[in-house]
Amino acid sequence: MFNGVHHINFLVRDLMVAVERYRTVLGIDSFQYGELDGRGVRTARFRVGHTWLVLVQPTDPDSVPGRHLAEHGEGIFLLSLGVDSLETAVRDIKSQGGKFVSESPRKGLENWQLIDLDSAQFFDVQIQLCEE
Amino acid sequence: MFNGVHHINFLVRDLMVAVERYRTVLGIDSFQYGELDGRGVRTARFRVGHTWLVLVQPTDPDSVPGRHLAEHGEGIFLLSLGVDSLETAVRDIKSQGGKFVSESPRKGLENWQLIDLDSAQFFDVQIQLCEE
């Protein structure tokens, strides 16, 4: 069902401090920057193999990522698995008892179509599906 | 420096309950099982694209994963980035100010050679390097 790990989000308090650390210590020199006003975040992402690693700084404390940061602190936030068809994957997973946190997908960076599974079902791993 | 996301570890309290959930809800039907006595864990892993997702149940509460589970609960534990040469990567990262939690690599599943970076340096993301 999944074609790969599409992206992994890390919550950080200060995007530019984090970018500088990844740049200096790990030698990452190619970041792409983004903003998602509807989600209340700004982002910097870099590619590792076939996967994007996305540094995410909440800009709205009342957003989902903002509340997660306040509650749990910085760290890995979610794992987004690539699918060829979000519609098919959602239908299949629902028929297998899977629960989603919303009825319909939302738009991520670069028009990625995203939908989040209920993390309680996966032992506190926030799994998301992504169709590019 | 990195050739991909080699694996991602999820800490779970009960391996077989977790395997059954991933099998039923996400349709994952091909697990490989392992044990690492030195690390105090048993594991079940499945492949998503180029990445292993590894369910990890601590069997020793005094192990690093066991203590992490007791403190933080279930969820994503670490992100292991693939490198072609662990020796070169460690040398480069050290020269760039990177800190590791041990002096030398340890053996993971299937003779993966692993070394962990200091998570405090990466805003509570536990990054590991892995040479296969």
PDB file of C-alpha atoms in Angstrom:
ATOM      1  CA  MET A   1       0.000   0.000   0.000  1.00  0.00           C
ATOM      2  CA  PHE A   2       2.868   2.407   0.791  1.00  0.00           C
ATOM      3  CA  ASN A   3       5.484   3.474  -1.723  1.00  0.00           C
ATOM      4  CA  GLY A   4       7.939   4.849   0.843  1.00  0.00           C
ATOM      5  CA  VAL A   5       8.532   7.153   3.789  1.00  0.00           C
ATOM      6  CA  HIS A   6       7.553  10.421   2.139  1.00  0.00           C
ATOM      7  CA  HIS A   7       8.534  12.775   4.950  1.00  0.00           C
ATOM      8  CA  ILE A   8       9.216  12.977   8.663  1.00  0.00           C
ATOM      9  CA  ASN A   9       8.413  16.108  10.649  1.00  0.00           C
ATOM     10  CA  PHE A  10      10.511  17.371  13.550  1.00  0.00           C
ATOM     11  CA  LEU A  11       8.975  20.033  15.777  1.00  0.00           C
ATOM     12  CA  VAL A  12      11.385  22.805  16.741  1.00  0.00           C
ATOM     13  CA  ARG A  13      10.954  26.026  18.693  1.00  0.00           C
ATOM     14  CA  ASP A  14      13.234  28.107  16.508  1.00  0.00           C
ATOM     15  CA  LEU A  15      13.529  27.169  12.847  1.00  0.00           C
ATOM     16  CA  MET A  16      16.681  29.113  12.055  1.00  0.00           C
ATOM     17  CA  VAL A  17      18.543  27.822  15.108  1.00  0.00           C
ATOM     18  CA  ALA A  18      17.649  24.286  14.041  1.00  0.00           C
ATOM     19  CA  VAL A  19      18.636  24.884  10.405  1.00  0.00           C
ATOM     20  CA  GLU A  20      21.978  26.240  11.521  1.00  0.00           C
ATOM     21  CA  ARG A  21      22.607  23.202  13.742  1.00  0.00           C
ATOM     22  CA  TYR A  22      21.796  20.703  10.967  1.00  0.00           C
ATOM     23  CA  ARG A  23      23.902  22.710   8.556  1.00  0.00           C
ATOM     24  CA  THR A  24      26.929  22.961  10.832  1.00  0.00           C
ATOM     25  CA  VAL A  25      26.971  19.545  12.484  1.00  0.00           C
ATOM     26  CA  LEU A  26      25.575  17.277   9.749  1.00  0.00           C
ATOM     27  CA  GLY A  27      26.720  19.322   6.772  1.00  0.00           C
ATOM     28  CA  ILE A  28      23.217  19.686   5.298  1.00  0.00           C
ATOM     29  CA  ASP A  29      23.562  22.570   2.858  1.00  0.00           C
ATOM     30  CA  SER A  30      20.388  22.457   0.827  1.00  0.00           C
ATOM     31  CA  PHE A  31      17.188  23.528   2.568  1.00  0.00           C
ATOM     32  CA  GLN A  32      13.859  24.409   1.017  1.00  0.00           C
ATOM     33  CA  TYR A  33      11.732  26.802   3.004  1.00  0.00           C
ATOM     34  CA  GLY A  34       7.959  26.908   3.244  1.00  0.00           C
ATOM     35  CA  GLU A  35       5.015  28.299   5.150  1.00  0.00           C
ATOM     36  CA  LEU A  36       1.608  26.812   5.749  1.00  0.00           C
ATOM     37  CA  ASP A  37      -0.588  29.560   7.090  1.00  0.00           C
ATOM     38  CA  GLY A  38      -3.587  27.291   7.526  1.00  0.00           C
ATOM     39  CA  ARG A  39      -1.534  24.923   9.655  1.00  0.00           C
ATOM     40  CA  GLY A  40       0.261  27.694  11.565  1.00  0.00           C
ATOM     41  CA  VAL A  41       3.827  26.613  10.801  1.00  0.00           C
ATOM     42  CA  ARG A  42       6.943  27.551   8.921  1.00  0.00           C
ATOM     43  CA  THR A  43       9.260  24.882   7.663  1.00  0.00           C
ATOM     44  CA  ALA A  44      12.698  24.060   6.314  1.00  0.00           C
ATOM     45  CA  ARG A  45      13.185  20.703   4.658  1.00  0.00           C
ATOM     46  CA  PHE A  46      16.046  18.686   3.277  1.00  0.00           C
ATOM     47  CA  ARG A  47      16.226  15.437   1.429  1.00  0.00           C
ATOM     48  CA  VAL A  48      17.772  12.213   2.730  1.00  0.00           C
ATOM     49  CA  GLY A  49      17.573   9.533   0.046  1.00  0.00           C
ATOM     50  CA  HIS A  50      13.896   9.281  -0.963  1.00  0.00           C
ATOM     51  CA  THR A  51      12.584  11.017   2.163  1.00  0.00           C
ATOM     52  CA  TRP A  52      12.126  14.657   3.159  1.00  0.00           C
ATOM     53  CA  LEU A  53      13.129  15.567   6.694  1.00  0.00           C
ATOM     54  CA  VAL A  54      11.056  18.612   7.625  1.00  0.00           C
ATOM     55  CA  LEU A  55      11.914  20.995  10.447  1.00  0.00           C
ATOM     56  CA  VAL A  56       8.630  22.548  11.592  1.00  0.00           C
ATOM     57  CA  GLN A  57       8.311  25.624  13.772  1.00  0.00           C
ATOM     58  CA  PRO A  58       4.758  26.372  14.941  1.00  0.00           C
ATOM     59  CA  THR A  59       3.888  30.046  14.505  1.00  0.00           C
ATOM     60  CA  ASP A  60       0.436  29.677  16.071  1.00  0.00           C
ATOM     61  CA  PRO A  61       0.364  28.235  19.608  1.00  0.00           C
ATOM     62  CA  ASP A  62      -3.262  27.178  19.096  1.00  0.00           C
ATOM     63  CA  SER A  63      -2.531  25.081  16.003  1.00  0.00           C
ATOM     64  CA  VAL A  64      -2.207  21.283  16.246  1.00  0.00           C
ATOM     65  CA  PRO A  65       1.611  21.446  15.943  1.00  0.00           C
ATOM     66  CA  GLY A  66       1.718  24.405  18.390  1.00  0.00           C
ATOM     67  CA  ARG A  67      -0.262  22.511  21.008  1.00  0.00           C
ATOM     68  CA  HIS A  68       1.833  19.381  20.466  1.00  0.00           C
ATOM     69  CA  LEU A  69       5.030  21.396  21.008  1.00  0.00           C
ATOM     70  CA  ALA A  70       3.638  22.931  24.211  1.00  0.00           C
ATOM     71  CA  GLU A  71       2.592  19.509  25.543  1.00  0.00           C
ATOM     72  CA  HIS A  72       5.411  17.233  24.415  1.00  0.00           C
ATOM     73  CA  GLY A  73       8.315  19.519  23.579  1.00  0.00           C
ATOM     74  CA  GLU A  74      10.544  19.300  20.549  1.00  0.00           C
ATOM     75  CA  GLY A  75      11.273  16.063  18.711  1.00  0.00           C
ATOM     76  CA  ILE A  76       9.859  13.802  16.014  1.00  0.00           C
ATOM     77  CA  PHE A  77       6.242  14.733  15.407  1.00  0.00           C
ATOM     78  CA  LEU A  78       4.967  12.548  12.601  1.00  0.00           C
ATOM     79  CA  LEU A  79       5.784  10.042   9.915  1.00  0.00           C
ATOM     80  CA  SER A  80       4.167  10.517   6.519  1.00  0.00           C
ATOM     81  CA  LEU A  81       3.911   7.431   4.319  1.00  0.00           C
ATOM     82  CA  GLY A  82       3.601   7.890   0.569  1.00  0.00           C
ATOM     83  CA  VAL A  83       0.673   6.328  -1.275  1.00  0.00           C
ATOM     84  CA  ASP A  84      -0.146   6.353  -4.983  1.00  0.00           C
ATOM     85  CA  SER A  85      -3.814   7.071  -4.354  1.00  0.00           C
ATOM     86  CA  LEU A  86      -4.980   8.670  -1.129  1.00  0.00           C
ATOM     87  CA  GLU A  87      -8.568   7.824  -1.959  1.00  0.00           C
ATOM     88  CA  THR A  88      -7.863   4.111  -2.350  1.00  0.00           C
ATOM     89  CA  ALA A  89      -5.624   3.967   0.717  1.00  0.00           C
ATOM     90  CA  VAL A  90      -8.178   5.727   2.934  1.00  0.00           C
ATOM     91  CA  ARG A  91     -10.970   3.453   1.711  1.00  0.00           C
ATOM     92  CA  ASP A  92      -8.875   0.313   2.301  1.00  0.00           C
ATOM     93  CA  ILE A  93      -7.653   1.377   5.740  1.00  0.00           C
ATOM     94  CA  LYS A  94     -11.152   2.377   6.843  1.00  0.00           C
ATOM     95  CA  SER A  95     -12.476  -1.002   5.738  1.00  0.00           C
ATOM     96  CA  GLN A  96      -9.739  -2.601   7.879  1.00  0.00           C
ATOM     97  CA  GLY A  97     -10.841  -0.655  10.971  1.00  0.00           C
ATOM     98  CA  GLY A  98      -8.461   2.303  10.646  1.00  0.00           C
ATOM     99  CA  LYS A  99      -9.497   5.645  12.150  1.00  0.00           C
ATOM    100  CA  PHE A 100      -8.584   9.037  10.767  1.00  0.00           C
ATOM    101  CA  VAL A 101      -8.569  12.317  12.663  1.00  0.00           C
ATOM    102  CA  SER A 102     -10.447  14.139   9.894  1.00  0.00           C
ATOM    103  CA  GLU A 103     -12.981  13.227   7.238  1.00  0.00           C
ATOM    104  CA  SER A 104     -11.073  14.671   4.297  1.00  0.00           C
ATOM    105  CA  PRO A 105      -7.439  15.326   3.320  1.00  0.00           C
ATOM    106  CA  ARG A 106      -5.717  18.675   3.817  1.00  0.00           C
ATOM    107  CA  LYS A 107      -3.118  20.404   1.686  1.00  0.00           C
ATOM    108  CA  GLY A 108       0.516  20.317   2.831  1.00  0.00           C
ATOM    109  CA  LEU A 109       3.649  21.864   1.372  1.00  0.00           C
ATOM    110  CA  GLU A 110       3.868  21.792  -2.438  1.00  0.00           C
ATOM    111  CA  ASN A 111       0.261  20.617  -2.709  1.00  0.00           C
ATOM    112  CA  TRP A 112       1.005  17.343  -0.968  1.00  0.00           C
ATOM    113  CA  GLN A 113      -2.379  15.842  -0.051  1.00  0.00           C
ATOM    114  CA  LEU A 114      -2.311  14.634   3.544  1.00  0.00           C
ATOM    115  CA  ILE A 115      -4.530  12.792   5.963  1.00  0.00           C
ATOM    116  CA  ASP A 116      -3.680  11.768   9.523  1.00  0.00           C
ATOM    117  CA  LEU A 117      -4.454   8.470  11.178  1.00  0.00           C
ATOM    118  CA  ASP A 118      -5.432   8.285  14.828  1.00  0.00           C
ATOM    119  CA  SER A 119      -2.143   7.928  16.706  1.00  0.00           C
ATOM    120  CA  ALA A 120      -3.770   6.060  19.598  1.00  0.00           C
ATOM    121  CA  GLN A 121      -4.319   3.166  17.211  1.00  0.00           C
ATOM    122  CA  PHE A 122      -0.593   2.972  16.500  1.00  0.00           C
ATOM    123  CA  PHE A 123       0.758   3.164  20.023  1.00  0.00           C
ATOM    124  CA  ASP A 124       1.406   6.911  19.911  1.00  0.00           C
ATOM    125  CA  VAL A 125       3.046   6.975  16.500  1.00  0.00           C
ATOM    126  CA  GLN A 126       1.448   9.725  14.417  1.00  0.00           C
ATOM    127  CA  ILE A 127       1.151   8.149  10.957  1.00  0.00           C
ATOM    128  CA  GLN A 128       0.029  10.263   8.033  1.00  0.00           C
ATOM    129  CA  LEU A 129      -0.690   9.312   4.444  1.00  0.00           C
ATOM    130  CA  CYS A 130       0.614  11.517   1.656  1.00  0.00           C
ATOM    131  CA  GLU A 131      -0.139  11.607  -2.060  1.00  0.00           C
ATOM    132  CA  GLU A 132       2.184  13.849  -4.018  1.00  0.00           C
TER     133      GLU A 132
ATOM    134  CA  MET B   1      26.707  12.193   3.685  1.00  0.00           C
ATOM    135  CA  PHE B   2      23.502  10.143   4.109  1.00  0.00           C
ATOM    136  CA  ASN B   3      22.238   7.623   1.588  1.00  0.00           C
ATOM    137  CA  GLY B   4      18.711   7.386   3.015  1.00  0.00           C
ATOM    138  CA  VAL B   5      16.525   6.787   6.037  1.00  0.00           C
ATOM    139  CA  HIS B   6      17.714   3.291   6.893  1.00  0.00           C
ATOM    140  CA  HIS B   7      15.235   2.542   9.666  1.00  0.00           C
ATOM    141  CA  ILE B   8      12.879   4.103  12.180  1.00  0.00           C
ATOM    142  CA  ASN B   9      12.244   2.504  15.560  1.00  0.00           C
ATOM    143  CA  PHE B  10       8.894   2.568  17.339  1.00  0.00           C
ATOM    144  CA  LEU B  11       8.848   1.582  21.010  1.00  0.00           C
ATOM    145  CA  VAL B  12       5.913  -0.630  21.966  1.00  0.00           C
ATOM    146  CA  ARG B  13       4.965  -2.364  25.180  1.00  0.00           C
ATOM    147  CA  ASP B  14       3.712  -5.544  23.551  1.00  0.00           C
ATOM    148  CA  LEU B  15       5.277  -6.593  20.260  1.00  0.00           C
ATOM    149  CA  MET B  16       2.631  -9.068  19.178  1.00  0.00           C
ATOM    150  CA  VAL B  17      -0.250  -6.702  19.917  1.00  0.00           C
ATOM    151  CA  ALA B  18       1.499  -4.066  17.796  1.00  0.00           C
ATOM    152  CA  VAL B  19       2.253  -6.512  14.959  1.00  0.00           C
ATOM    153  CA  GLU B  20      -1.377  -7.575  14.905  1.00  0.00           C
ATOM    154  CA  ARG B  21      -2.554  -3.932  14.716  1.00  0.00           C
ATOM    155  CA  TYR B  22      -0.225  -3.055  11.827  1.00  0.00           C
ATOM    156  CA  ARG B  23      -1.225  -6.260  10.070  1.00  0.00           C
ATOM    157  CA  THR B  24      -4.943  -5.749  10.463  1.00  0.00           C
ATOM    158  CA  VAL B  25      -5.312  -2.010   9.962  1.00  0.00           C
ATOM    159  CA  LEU B  26      -2.519  -1.223   7.489  1.00  0.00           C
ATOM    160  CA  GLY B  27      -2.395  -4.596   5.786  1.00  0.00           C
ATOM    161  CA  ILE B  28       1.297  -5.177   6.505  1.00  0.00           C
ATOM    162  CA  ASP B  29       1.762  -8.896   5.988  1.00  0.00           C
ATOM    163  CA  SER B  30       5.495  -9.389   5.902  1.00  0.00           C
ATOM    164  CA  PHE B  31       7.339  -9.034   9.212  1.00  0.00           C
ATOM    165  CA  GLN B  32      10.858 -10.119  10.052  1.00  0.00           C
ATOM    166  CA  TYR B  33      11.475 -10.907  13.693  1.00  0.00           C
ATOM    167  CA  GLY B  34      14.644 -10.372  15.671  1.00  0.00           C
ATOM    168  CA  GLU B  35      16.150 -10.236  19.121  1.00  0.00           C
ATOM    169  CA  LEU B  36      19.059  -8.224  20.416  1.00  0.00           C
ATOM    170  CA  ASP B  37      19.992  -9.627  23.780  1.00  0.00           C
ATOM    171  CA  GLY B  38      22.719  -7.060  24.372  1.00  0.00           C
ATOM    172  CA  ARG B  39      20.247  -4.258  23.839  1.00  0.00           C
ATOM    173  CA  GLY B  40      17.409  -5.927  25.732  1.00  0.00           C
ATOM    174  CA  VAL B  41      14.794  -5.842  22.991  1.00  0.00           C
ATOM    175  CA  ARG B  42      12.806  -8.001  20.625  1.00  0.00           C
ATOM    176  CA  THR B  43      11.719  -6.614  17.300  1.00  0.00           C
ATOM    177  CA  ALA B  44       9.457  -7.035  14.307  1.00  0.00           C
ATOM    178  CA  ARG B  45      10.244  -5.045  11.198  1.00  0.00           C
ATOM    179  CA  PHE B  46       8.645  -4.372   7.867  1.00  0.00           C
ATOM    180  CA  ARG B  47       9.777  -2.526   4.818  1.00  0.00           C
ATOM    181  CA  VAL B  48       8.264   0.696   3.461  1.00  0.00           C
ATOM    182  CA  GLY B  49      10.040   1.688   0.263  1.00  0.00           C
ATOM    183  CA  HIS B  50      13.756   1.894   1.112  1.00  0.00           C
ATOM    184  CA  THR B  51      13.216   2.122   4.871  1.00  0.00           C
ATOM    185  CA  TRP B  52      12.685  -0.438   7.622  1.00  0.00           C
ATOM    186  CA  LEU B  53      10.032   0.387  10.199  1.00  0.00           C
ATOM    187  CA  VAL B  54      11.000  -1.497  13.345  1.00  0.00           C
ATOM    188  CA  LEU B  55       8.622  -2.263  16.207  1.00  0.00           C
ATOM    189  CA  VAL B  56      10.764  -2.592  19.338  1.00  0.00           C
ATOM    190  CA  GLN B  57       9.626  -4.119  22.606  1.00  0.00           C
ATOM    191  CA  PRO B  58      12.082  -3.722  25.482  1.00  0.00           C
ATOM    192  CA  THR B  59      12.569  -6.970  27.389  1.00  0.00           C
ATOM    193  CA  ASP B  60      14.905  -5.434  29.970  1.00  0.00           C
ATOM    194  CA  PRO B  61      13.512  -2.439  31.868  1.00  0.00           C
ATOM    195  CA  ASP B  62      17.080  -1.302  32.664  1.00  0.00           C
ATOM    196  CA  SER B  63      18.141  -1.123  29.015  1.00  0.00           C
ATOM    197  CA  VAL B  64      18.259   2.206  27.170  1.00  0.00           C
ATOM    198  CA  PRO B  65      15.031   1.421  25.258  1.00  0.00           C
ATOM    199  CA  GLY B  66      13.411   0.094  28.441  1.00  0.00           C
ATOM    200  CA  ARG B  67      14.177   3.272  30.362  1.00  0.00           C
ATOM    201  CA  HIS B  68      13.000   5.408  27.454  1.00  0.00           C
ATOM    202  CA  LEU B  69       9.695   3.520  27.351  1.00  0.00           C
ATOM    203  CA  ALA B  70       9.216   3.971  31.108  1.00  0.00           C
ATOM    204  CA  GLU B  71       9.951   7.704  30.894  1.00  0.00           C
ATOM    205  CA  HIS B  72       8.320   8.725  27.630  1.00  0.00           C
ATOM    206  CA  GLY B  73       5.869   5.964  26.789  1.00  0.00           C
ATOM    207  CA  GLU B  74       5.349   4.361  23.416  1.00  0.00           C
ATOM    208  CA  GLY B  75       6.002   6.156  20.124  1.00  0.00           C
ATOM    209  CA  ILE B  76       8.789   6.940  17.687  1.00  0.00           C
ATOM    210  CA  PHE B  77      12.113   6.312  19.385  1.00  0.00           C
ATOM    211  CA  LEU B  78      14.837   6.979  16.836  1.00  0.00           C
ATOM    212  CA  LEU B  79      15.691   7.707  13.253  1.00  0.00           C
ATOM    213  CA  SER B  80      18.618   5.837  11.739  1.00  0.00           C
ATOM    214  CA  LEU B  81      20.280   7.427   8.716  1.00  0.00           C
ATOM    215  CA  GLY B  82      22.235   5.222   6.334  1.00  0.00           C
ATOM    216  CA  VAL B  83      25.860   6.030   5.559  1.00  0.00           C
ATOM    217  CA  ASP B  84      28.292   4.277   3.242  1.00  0.00           C
ATOM    218  CA  SER B  85      31.128   4.464   5.760  1.00  0.00           C
ATOM    219  CA  LEU B  86      30.437   4.837   9.447  1.00  0.00           C
ATOM    220  CA  GLU B  87      34.089   5.632  10.091  1.00  0.00           C
ATOM    221  CA  THR B  88      34.133   8.538   7.649  1.00  0.00           C
ATOM    222  CA  ALA B  89      30.765   9.882   8.789  1.00  0.00           C
ATOM    223  CA  VAL B  90      31.734   9.802  12.464  1.00  0.00           C
ATOM    224  CA  ARG B  91      35.033  11.533  11.746  1.00  0.00           C
ATOM    225  CA  ASP B  92      33.353  14.238   9.658  1.00  0.00           C
ATOM    226  CA  ILE B  93      30.543  14.861  12.136  1.00  0.00           C
ATOM    227  CA  LYS B  94      32.970  15.006  15.070  1.00  0.00           C
ATOM    228  CA  SER B  95      35.088  17.540  13.205  1.00  0.00           C
ATOM    229  CA  GLN B  96      31.916  19.607  12.727  1.00  0.00           C
ATOM    230  CA  GLY B  97      31.187  19.617  16.466  1.00  0.00           C
ATOM    231  CA  GLY B  98      28.848  16.606  16.594  1.00  0.00           C
ATOM    232  CA  LYS B  99      28.613  14.626  19.815  1.00  0.00           C
ATOM    233  CA  PHE B 100      28.012  10.889  20.061  1.00  0.00           C
ATOM    234  CA  VAL B 101      26.681   9.007  23.069  1.00  0.00           C
ATOM    235  CA  SER B 102      29.364   6.319  22.816  1.00  0.00           C
ATOM    236  CA  GLU B 103      32.935   6.126  21.581  1.00  0.00           C
ATOM    237  CA  SER B 104      32.445   3.178  19.256  1.00  0.00           C
ATOM    238  CA  PRO B 105      29.644   1.646  17.167  1.00  0.00           C
ATOM    239  CA  ARG B 106      27.465  -1.208  18.391  1.00  0.00           C
ATOM    240  CA  LYS B 107      25.934  -4.090  16.469  1.00  0.00           C
ATOM    241  CA  GLY B 108      22.240  -3.938  15.581  1.00  0.00           C
ATOM    242  CA  LEU B 109      19.962  -6.380  13.789  1.00  0.00           C
ATOM    243  CA  GLU B 110      21.542  -8.243  10.857  1.00  0.00           C
ATOM    244  CA  ASN B 111      24.997  -6.898  11.750  1.00  0.00           C
ATOM    245  CA  TRP B 112      23.962  -3.314  11.086  1.00  0.00           C
ATOM    246  CA  GLN B 113      26.710  -1.141  12.587  1.00  0.00           C
ATOM    247  CA  LEU B 114      25.137   1.672  14.595  1.00  0.00           C
ATOM    248  CA  ILE B 115      26.205   4.746  16.496  1.00  0.00           C
ATOM    249  CA  ASP B 116      23.938   7.272  18.209  1.00  0.00           C
ATOM    250  CA  LEU B 117      24.274  11.034  18.147  1.00  0.00           C
ATOM    251  CA  ASP B 118      23.481  13.136  21.199  1.00  0.00           C
ATOM    252  CA  SER B 119      19.764  13.926  20.865  1.00  0.00           C
ATOM    253  CA  ALA B 120      20.081  17.192  22.827  1.00  0.00           C
ATOM    254  CA  GLN B 121      22.074  18.570  19.906  1.00  0.00           C
ATOM    255  CA  PHE B 122      19.164  17.877  17.557  1.00  0.00           C
ATOM    256  CA  PHE B 123      16.304  19.268  19.614  1.00  0.00           C
ATOM    257  CA  ASP B 124      15.294  15.916  21.060  1.00  0.00           C
ATOM    258  CA  VAL B 125      15.445  13.949  17.829  1.00  0.00           C
ATOM    259  CA  GLN B 126      17.441  10.761  18.405  1.00  0.00           C
ATOM    260  CA  ILE B 127      19.517  10.452  15.238  1.00  0.00           C
ATOM    261  CA  GLN B 128      21.562   7.338  14.636  1.00  0.00           C
ATOM    262  CA  LEU B 129      24.006   6.480  11.873  1.00  0.00           C
ATOM    263  CA  CYS B 130      23.873   3.026  10.303  1.00  0.00           C
ATOM    264  CA  GLU B 131      26.235   1.207   7.978  1.00  0.00           C
ATOM    265  CA  GLU B 132      24.815  -1.994   6.573  1.00  0.00           C
TER     266      GLU B 132
END
